[in-house]
Amino acid sequence: MTEQTCPSPQKVTLRHDWAREEAEALLALPFPELIFQAQLAHRQFFDPTKVQISTLLSIKSGGCPEDCSYCPQSAHHDKRMAAEKLMPLERVIADARRSKEAGAGRFCMGAAWRAPKDRDLDAVCRMVEEVKALGLETCLTIGMLTPSQSARLKEAGLDYYNHNLDTSEDFYGKIITTRTYQERLDTLANVRDAGIKVCCGGIIGMGEDTQDRAGLLTTLANLPTHPESVPINLLVRVEGTPLADEEAVDPITFARVIATARIMMPASHVRLAAGRENMSESTHALCFLAGANSIFWGEKLLTTPNPAQNRDTELLTMLGMSPMMQKTATA
């Protein structure tokens, strides 16, 4: 056993007292040892051959007042995406129905708002109700929420709410200035207090270092309850955004983050989110081996490309894997 190798764990337990140094040590493990520990954690809570499938629809794109450096929907960047109106209910339901027929178990809806106005929630709550009536799990990402807004969405039947931390608190100010880290944490608390499951992760490849990646994972793992879903995004370098020329992250480094997330939050779904369009089959396989067990199906994630469903189906078949069976959602 080398100096960097940690003793093999006997039984994985859920912890909320991680130190950043522990996350850094995991990220620095010899790769075979890291993958071994991630597999042990994964197999204790999940069937490693099953992958949870979600789809994501942008119900309102462009014109966002936030200045997130990675996002093409920001109104602050040189190449702005035109602001669109909220998608009609009929189109949302038609898309949700197609997603269910394609095998998705969860339908996620995203709107480019800093924070929804109360009047916006009337239409969004109706969307949640109608999607849930199809037997799908429901998920939203529509910006910051107040306690009362969170309660309204819970009453409408919302199952999950996505609100990513994006990166470590130390690096956060270099990526976003229009919303504080604490505001993100407050929204997560409001959602959780309302009884809605949390979907929260970050983005790799924005110029952050290993300490920042460890900081992000430590913050997530030390939340009072681990997020039920932890999306790990690989930066999509979009022309016209401040991060368009950022250096690409190699697959081994990315897989290390996946594996560390799996070890620190063993009972959570760790999702391969944005950036999959440019990943090879080998990189996908490596990430599944590292503990990823959730993906988005569909050709677009909000506004960025995503692998076509048939490509994902062929890949899962090649790997001897299959979609996770979803419990029927109830109102």
PDB file of C-alpha atoms in Angstrom, residues 20 67-70 165-182 184 202-217 219 235 242-243 246-247 249:
ATOM      1  CA  ARG A  20     -11.668  19.996   2.485  1.00  0.00           C
ATOM      2  CA  ASP A  67     -23.790  37.306 -15.299  1.00  0.00           C
ATOM      3  CA  CYS A  68     -22.745  33.642 -14.990  1.00  0.00           C
ATOM      4  CA  SER A  69     -19.577  33.477 -17.079  1.00  0.00           C
ATOM      5  CA  TYR A  70     -20.383  30.059 -18.533  1.00  0.00           C
ATOM      6  CA  LEU A 165     -23.541  25.862  -6.380  1.00  0.00           C
ATOM      7  CA  ASP A 166     -21.365  25.786  -9.544  1.00  0.00           C
ATOM      8  CA  THR A 167     -17.990  25.863  -7.783  1.00  0.00           C
ATOM      9  CA  SER A 168     -16.305  26.509  -4.435  1.00  0.00           C
ATOM     10  CA  GLU A 169     -17.204  29.584  -2.415  1.00  0.00           C
ATOM     11  CA  ASP A 170     -13.609  30.813  -2.820  1.00  0.00           C
ATOM     12  CA  PHE A 171     -13.706  30.689  -6.632  1.00  0.00           C
ATOM     13  CA  TYR A 172     -17.356  31.657  -7.018  1.00  0.00           C
ATOM     14  CA  GLY A 173     -16.774  35.429  -7.318  1.00  0.00           C
ATOM     15  CA  LYS A 174     -14.644  34.891 -10.423  1.00  0.00           C
ATOM     16  CA  ILE A 175     -17.574  33.266 -12.190  1.00  0.00           C
ATOM     17  CA  ILE A 176     -20.657  35.124 -10.938  1.00  0.00           C
ATOM     18  CA  THR A 177     -21.141  38.541  -9.345  1.00  0.00           C
ATOM     19  CA  THR A 178     -24.904  39.075  -9.524  1.00  0.00           C
ATOM     20  CA  ARG A 179     -25.868  36.385  -7.012  1.00  0.00           C
ATOM     21  CA  THR A 180     -24.068  35.458  -3.818  1.00  0.00           C
ATOM     22  CA  TYR A 181     -23.071  31.986  -2.706  1.00  0.00           C
ATOM     23  CA  GLN A 182     -25.196  32.419   0.401  1.00  0.00           C
ATOM     24  CA  ARG A 184     -27.786  29.848  -3.430  1.00  0.00           C
ATOM     25  CA  GLY A 202     -21.349  22.114 -10.064  1.00  0.00           C
ATOM     26  CA  ILE A 203     -19.293  22.698 -13.188  1.00  0.00           C
ATOM     27  CA  ILE A 204     -15.776  21.438 -13.843  1.00  0.00           C
ATOM     28  CA  GLY A 205     -13.421  23.225 -16.227  1.00  0.00           C
ATOM     29  CA  MET A 206     -14.040  26.908 -15.465  1.00  0.00           C
ATOM     30  CA  GLY A 207     -10.435  27.593 -14.463  1.00  0.00           C
ATOM     31  CA  GLU A 208     -10.814  26.309 -10.913  1.00  0.00           C
ATOM     32  CA  ASP A 209      -8.055  24.264  -9.259  1.00  0.00           C
ATOM     33  CA  THR A 210      -8.132  21.007  -7.303  1.00  0.00           C
ATOM     34  CA  GLN A 211      -8.724  22.868  -4.031  1.00  0.00           C
ATOM     35  CA  ASP A 212     -11.821  24.497  -5.539  1.00  0.00           C
ATOM     36  CA  ARG A 213     -13.164  21.148  -6.712  1.00  0.00           C
ATOM     37  CA  ALA A 214     -12.586  19.767  -3.244  1.00  0.00           C
ATOM     38  CA  GLY A 215     -14.292  22.822  -1.749  1.00  0.00           C
ATOM     39  CA  LEU A 216     -17.387  22.358  -3.901  1.00  0.00           C
ATOM     40  CA  LEU A 217     -17.704  18.667  -3.015  1.00  0.00           C
ATOM     41  CA  THR A 219     -19.892  22.002   0.742  1.00  0.00           C
ATOM     42  CA  LEU A 235     -17.963  23.119 -19.036  1.00  0.00           C
ATOM     43  CA  PRO A 242     -16.194  34.777 -21.016  1.00  0.00           C
ATOM     44  CA  LEU A 243     -15.178  31.118 -20.646  1.00  0.00           C
ATOM     45  CA  GLU A 246     -10.990  28.037 -21.207  1.00  0.00           C
ATOM     46  CA  GLU A 247      -8.634  25.050 -21.304  1.00  0.00           C
ATOM     47  CA  VAL A 249     -10.286  19.232 -18.665  1.00  0.00           C
TER      48      VAL A 249
END
